[in-house]
PDB file of C-alpha atoms in Angstrom:
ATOM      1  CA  UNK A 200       6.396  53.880  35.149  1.00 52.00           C
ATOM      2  CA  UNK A 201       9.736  52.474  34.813  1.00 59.00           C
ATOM      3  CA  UNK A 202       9.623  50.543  38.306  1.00 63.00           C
ATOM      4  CA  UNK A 203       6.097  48.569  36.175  1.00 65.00           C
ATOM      5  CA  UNK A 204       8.204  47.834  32.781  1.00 73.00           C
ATOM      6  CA  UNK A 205      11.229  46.364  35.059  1.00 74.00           C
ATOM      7  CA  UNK A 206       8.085  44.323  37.689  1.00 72.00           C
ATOM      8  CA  UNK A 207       6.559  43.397  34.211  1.00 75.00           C
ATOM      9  CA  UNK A 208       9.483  42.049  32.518  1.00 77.00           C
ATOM     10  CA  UNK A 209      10.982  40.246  35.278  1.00 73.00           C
ATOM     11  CA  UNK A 210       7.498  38.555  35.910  1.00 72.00           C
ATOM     12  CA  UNK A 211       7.625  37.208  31.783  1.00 74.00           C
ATOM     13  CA  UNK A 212      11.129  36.249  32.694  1.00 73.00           C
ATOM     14  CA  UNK A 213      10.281  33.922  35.142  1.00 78.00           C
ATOM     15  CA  UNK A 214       6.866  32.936  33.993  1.00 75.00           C
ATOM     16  CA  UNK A 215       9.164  31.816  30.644  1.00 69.00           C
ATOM     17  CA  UNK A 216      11.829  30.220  32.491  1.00 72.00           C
ATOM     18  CA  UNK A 217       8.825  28.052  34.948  1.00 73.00           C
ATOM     19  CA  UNK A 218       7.511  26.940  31.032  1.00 76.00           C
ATOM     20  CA  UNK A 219      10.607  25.405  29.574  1.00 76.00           C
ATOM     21  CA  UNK A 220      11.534  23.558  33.387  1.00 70.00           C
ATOM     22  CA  UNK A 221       7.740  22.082  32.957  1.00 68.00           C
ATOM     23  CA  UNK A 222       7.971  21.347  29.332  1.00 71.00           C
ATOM     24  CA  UNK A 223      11.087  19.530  29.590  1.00 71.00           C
ATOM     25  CA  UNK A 224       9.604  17.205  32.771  1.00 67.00           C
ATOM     26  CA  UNK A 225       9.196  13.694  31.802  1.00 68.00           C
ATOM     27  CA  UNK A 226       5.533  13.164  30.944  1.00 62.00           C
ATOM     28  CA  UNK A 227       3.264  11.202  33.421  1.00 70.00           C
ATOM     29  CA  UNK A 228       1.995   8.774  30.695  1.00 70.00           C
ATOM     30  CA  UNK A 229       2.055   8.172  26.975  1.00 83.00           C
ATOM     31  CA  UNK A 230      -0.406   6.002  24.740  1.00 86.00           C
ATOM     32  CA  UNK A 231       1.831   3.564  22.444  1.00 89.00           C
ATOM     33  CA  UNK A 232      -0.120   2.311  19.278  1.00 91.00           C
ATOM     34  CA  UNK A 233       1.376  -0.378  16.733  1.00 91.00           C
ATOM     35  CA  UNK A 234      -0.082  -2.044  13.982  1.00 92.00           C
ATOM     36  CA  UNK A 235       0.191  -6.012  13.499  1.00 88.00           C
ATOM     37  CA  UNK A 236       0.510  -7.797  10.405  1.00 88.00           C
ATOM     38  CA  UNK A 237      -2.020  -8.139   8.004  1.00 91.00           C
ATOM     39  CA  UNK A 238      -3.269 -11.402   6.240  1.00 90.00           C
ATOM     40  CA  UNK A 239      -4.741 -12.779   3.770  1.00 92.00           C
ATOM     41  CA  UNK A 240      -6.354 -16.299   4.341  1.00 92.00           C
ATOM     42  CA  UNK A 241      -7.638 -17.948   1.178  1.00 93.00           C
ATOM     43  CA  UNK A 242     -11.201 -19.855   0.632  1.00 93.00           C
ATOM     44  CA  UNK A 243     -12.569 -19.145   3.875  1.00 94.00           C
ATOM     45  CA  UNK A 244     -15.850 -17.271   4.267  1.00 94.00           C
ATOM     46  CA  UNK A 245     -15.859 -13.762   5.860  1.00 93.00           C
ATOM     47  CA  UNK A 246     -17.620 -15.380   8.704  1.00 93.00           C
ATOM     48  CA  UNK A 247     -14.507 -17.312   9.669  1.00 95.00           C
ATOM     49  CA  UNK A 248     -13.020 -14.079  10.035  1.00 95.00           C
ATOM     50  CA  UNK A 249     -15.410 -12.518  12.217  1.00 94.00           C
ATOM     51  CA  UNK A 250     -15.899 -15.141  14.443  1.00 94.00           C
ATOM     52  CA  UNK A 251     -11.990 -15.541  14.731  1.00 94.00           C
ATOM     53  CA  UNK A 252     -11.664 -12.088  15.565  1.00 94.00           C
ATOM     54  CA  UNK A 253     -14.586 -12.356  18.155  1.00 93.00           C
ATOM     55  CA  UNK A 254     -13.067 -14.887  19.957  1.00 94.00           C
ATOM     56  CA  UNK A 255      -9.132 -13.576  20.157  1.00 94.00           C
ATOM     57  CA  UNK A 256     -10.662 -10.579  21.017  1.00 93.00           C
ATOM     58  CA  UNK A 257     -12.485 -11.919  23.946  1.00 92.00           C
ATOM     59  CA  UNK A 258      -9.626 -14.654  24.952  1.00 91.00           C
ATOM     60  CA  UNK A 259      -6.758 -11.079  25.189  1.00 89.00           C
ATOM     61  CA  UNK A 260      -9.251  -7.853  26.555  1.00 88.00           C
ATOM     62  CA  UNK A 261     -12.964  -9.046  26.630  1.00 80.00           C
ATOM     63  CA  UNK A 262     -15.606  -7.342  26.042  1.00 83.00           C
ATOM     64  CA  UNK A 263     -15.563  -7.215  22.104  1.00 90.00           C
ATOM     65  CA  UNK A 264     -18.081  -5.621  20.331  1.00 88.00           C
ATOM     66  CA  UNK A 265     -18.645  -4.862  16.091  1.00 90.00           C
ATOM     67  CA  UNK A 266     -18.873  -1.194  15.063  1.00 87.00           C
ATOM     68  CA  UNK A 267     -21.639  -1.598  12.980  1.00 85.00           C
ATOM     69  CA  UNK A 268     -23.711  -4.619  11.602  1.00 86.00           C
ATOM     70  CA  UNK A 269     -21.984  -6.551   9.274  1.00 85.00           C
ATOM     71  CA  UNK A 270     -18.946  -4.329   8.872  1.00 89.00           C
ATOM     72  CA  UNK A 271     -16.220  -6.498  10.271  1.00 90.00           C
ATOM     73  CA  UNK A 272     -14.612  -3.993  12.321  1.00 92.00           C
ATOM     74  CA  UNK A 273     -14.222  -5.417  15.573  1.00 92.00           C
ATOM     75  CA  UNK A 274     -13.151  -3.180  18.788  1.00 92.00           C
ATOM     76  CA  UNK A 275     -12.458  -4.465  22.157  1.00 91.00           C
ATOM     77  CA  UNK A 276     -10.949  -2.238  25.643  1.00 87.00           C
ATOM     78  CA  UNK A 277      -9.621  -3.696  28.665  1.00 83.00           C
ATOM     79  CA  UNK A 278     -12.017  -4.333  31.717  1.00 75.00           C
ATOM     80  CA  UNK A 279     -10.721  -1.487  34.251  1.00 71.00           C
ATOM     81  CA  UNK A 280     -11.225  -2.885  37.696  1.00 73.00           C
ATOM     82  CA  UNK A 281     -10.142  -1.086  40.830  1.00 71.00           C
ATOM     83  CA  UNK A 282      -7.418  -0.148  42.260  1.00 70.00           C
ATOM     84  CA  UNK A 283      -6.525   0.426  38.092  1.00 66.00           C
ATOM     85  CA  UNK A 284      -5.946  -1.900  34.778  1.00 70.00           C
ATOM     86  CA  UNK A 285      -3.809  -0.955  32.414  1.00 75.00           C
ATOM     87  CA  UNK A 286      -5.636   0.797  29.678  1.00 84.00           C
ATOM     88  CA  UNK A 287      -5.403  -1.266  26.813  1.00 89.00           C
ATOM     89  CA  UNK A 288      -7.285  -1.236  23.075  1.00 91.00           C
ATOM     90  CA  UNK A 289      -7.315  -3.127  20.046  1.00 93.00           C
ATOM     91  CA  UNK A 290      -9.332  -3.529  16.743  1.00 94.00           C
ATOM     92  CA  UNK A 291      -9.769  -6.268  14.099  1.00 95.00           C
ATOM     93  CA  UNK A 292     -10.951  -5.917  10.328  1.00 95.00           C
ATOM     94  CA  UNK A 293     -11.898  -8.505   7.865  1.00 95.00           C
ATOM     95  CA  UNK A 294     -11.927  -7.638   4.407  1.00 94.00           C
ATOM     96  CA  UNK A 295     -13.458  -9.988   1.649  1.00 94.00           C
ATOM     97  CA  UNK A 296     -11.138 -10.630  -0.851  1.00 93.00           C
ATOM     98  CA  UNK A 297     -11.911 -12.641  -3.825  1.00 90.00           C
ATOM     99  CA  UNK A 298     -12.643 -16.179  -1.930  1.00 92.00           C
ATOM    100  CA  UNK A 299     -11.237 -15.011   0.761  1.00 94.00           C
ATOM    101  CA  UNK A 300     -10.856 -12.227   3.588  1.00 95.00           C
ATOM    102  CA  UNK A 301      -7.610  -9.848   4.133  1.00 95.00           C
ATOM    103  CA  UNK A 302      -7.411  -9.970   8.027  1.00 95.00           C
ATOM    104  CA  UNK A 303      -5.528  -6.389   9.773  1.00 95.00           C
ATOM    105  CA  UNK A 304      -5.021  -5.375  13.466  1.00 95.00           C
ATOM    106  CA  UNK A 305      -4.138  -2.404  15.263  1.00 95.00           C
ATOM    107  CA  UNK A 306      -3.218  -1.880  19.102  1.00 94.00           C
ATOM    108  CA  UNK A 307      -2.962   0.708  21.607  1.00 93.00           C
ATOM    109  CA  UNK A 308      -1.696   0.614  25.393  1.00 91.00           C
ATOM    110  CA  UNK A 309      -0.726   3.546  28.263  1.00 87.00           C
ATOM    111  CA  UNK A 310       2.792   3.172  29.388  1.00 84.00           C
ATOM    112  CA  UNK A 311       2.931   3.494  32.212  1.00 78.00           C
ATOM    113  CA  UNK A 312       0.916   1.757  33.836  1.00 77.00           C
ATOM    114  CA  UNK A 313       0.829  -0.772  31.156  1.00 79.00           C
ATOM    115  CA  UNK A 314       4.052  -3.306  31.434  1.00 80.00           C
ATOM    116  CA  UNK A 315       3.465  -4.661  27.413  1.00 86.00           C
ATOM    117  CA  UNK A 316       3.694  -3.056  24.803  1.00 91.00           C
ATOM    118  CA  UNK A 317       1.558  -2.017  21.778  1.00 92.00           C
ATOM    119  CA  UNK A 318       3.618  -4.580  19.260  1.00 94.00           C
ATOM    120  CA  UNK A 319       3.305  -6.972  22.150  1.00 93.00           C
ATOM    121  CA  UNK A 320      -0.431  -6.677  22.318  1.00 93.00           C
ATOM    122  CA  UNK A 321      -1.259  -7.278  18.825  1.00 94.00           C
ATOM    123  CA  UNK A 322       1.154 -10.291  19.103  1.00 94.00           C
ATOM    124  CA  UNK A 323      -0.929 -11.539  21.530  1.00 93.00           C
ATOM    125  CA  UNK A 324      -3.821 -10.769  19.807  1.00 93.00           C
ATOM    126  CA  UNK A 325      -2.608 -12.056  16.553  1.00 94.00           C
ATOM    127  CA  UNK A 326      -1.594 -15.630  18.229  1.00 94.00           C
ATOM    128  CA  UNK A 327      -5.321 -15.437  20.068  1.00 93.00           C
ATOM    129  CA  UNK A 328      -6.836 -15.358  16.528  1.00 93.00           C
ATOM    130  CA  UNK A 329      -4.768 -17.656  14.578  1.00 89.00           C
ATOM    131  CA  UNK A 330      -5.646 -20.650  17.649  1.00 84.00           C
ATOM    132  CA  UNK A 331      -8.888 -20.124  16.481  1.00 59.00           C
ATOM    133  CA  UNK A 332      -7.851 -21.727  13.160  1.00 56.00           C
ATOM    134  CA  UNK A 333      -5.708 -24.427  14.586  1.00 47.00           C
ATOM    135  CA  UNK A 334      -8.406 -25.606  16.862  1.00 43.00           C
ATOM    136  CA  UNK A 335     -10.895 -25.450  13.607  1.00 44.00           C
ATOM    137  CA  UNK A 336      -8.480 -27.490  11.399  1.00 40.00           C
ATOM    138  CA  UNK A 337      -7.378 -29.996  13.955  1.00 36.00           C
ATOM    139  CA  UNK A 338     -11.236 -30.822  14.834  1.00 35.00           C
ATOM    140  CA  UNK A 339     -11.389 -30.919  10.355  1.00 33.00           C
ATOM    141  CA  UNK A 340      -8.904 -32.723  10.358  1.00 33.00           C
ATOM    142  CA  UNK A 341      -9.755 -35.610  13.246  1.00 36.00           C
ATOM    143  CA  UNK A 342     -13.813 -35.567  12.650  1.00 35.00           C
ATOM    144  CA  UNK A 343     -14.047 -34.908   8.560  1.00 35.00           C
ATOM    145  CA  UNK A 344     -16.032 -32.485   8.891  1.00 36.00           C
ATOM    146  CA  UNK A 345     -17.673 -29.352  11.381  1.00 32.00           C
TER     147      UNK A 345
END
């Protein structure tokens, strides 16, 4: 009975000891998420917004889709192709506000095998949308009008 307390003890023992080595190994991945800056863009139709948000979206990860009609949540993922792509997310909301729309995004990468980061995604994302707008107000701007 004794020789079954020491067999069971010494089996916790090491069964413990194999937990912490794991639990302090580096871990294989990790998913990074940031938030960009949020806007607010004056006398402009909520419309503007979406579309804006449409095309960064498709210009950075492709594949953009709304989560629900008329919400102005937008979504988009990265295309995985083989051998792998970098698993990468990001979402766009437009808010009416007064005349306006309040503009917010949010990003989310796995590192590794992702090389950018989340901040530098929605960076990317933010500069995607806001061409949208110069390439509207320069063609406003030459022309007179849409």
């Amino acid at each position: 009975m004794a020789r079954t307390s020491l067999f069971r003890r010494a089996a916790f023992g090491i069964a413990l000891a194999l937990s912490i080595a794991a639990s302090a190994a580096p871990a294989p991945a990790a998913i990074d998420m940031a938030m960009g800056d949020k806007r607010t863009v004056p006398n402009a139709p909520l419309s503007d917004c979406n579309a804006r948000a449409q095309a960064a979206l498709t210009a950075t990860l492709q594949r953009p889709d709304e989560i629900g009609d008329g919400t102005g949540e937008w979504r988009a993922l990265t295309k995985v192709e083989a051998p792998a792509t970098p698993p990468e997310a990001a979402s766009i909301h437009c808010y009416p506000v007064d005349n306006g729309y309040l503009v917010t995004f949010e990003c989310a990468v796995e590192i590794p095998p992702s090389t950018m980061s989340a901040s530098d995604l929605c960076t990317k994302l933010m500069g995607a949308f806001d061409a949208k707008q110069s390439a509207q107000t320069g063609t406003l701007q030459a022309g007179g009008q849409r």
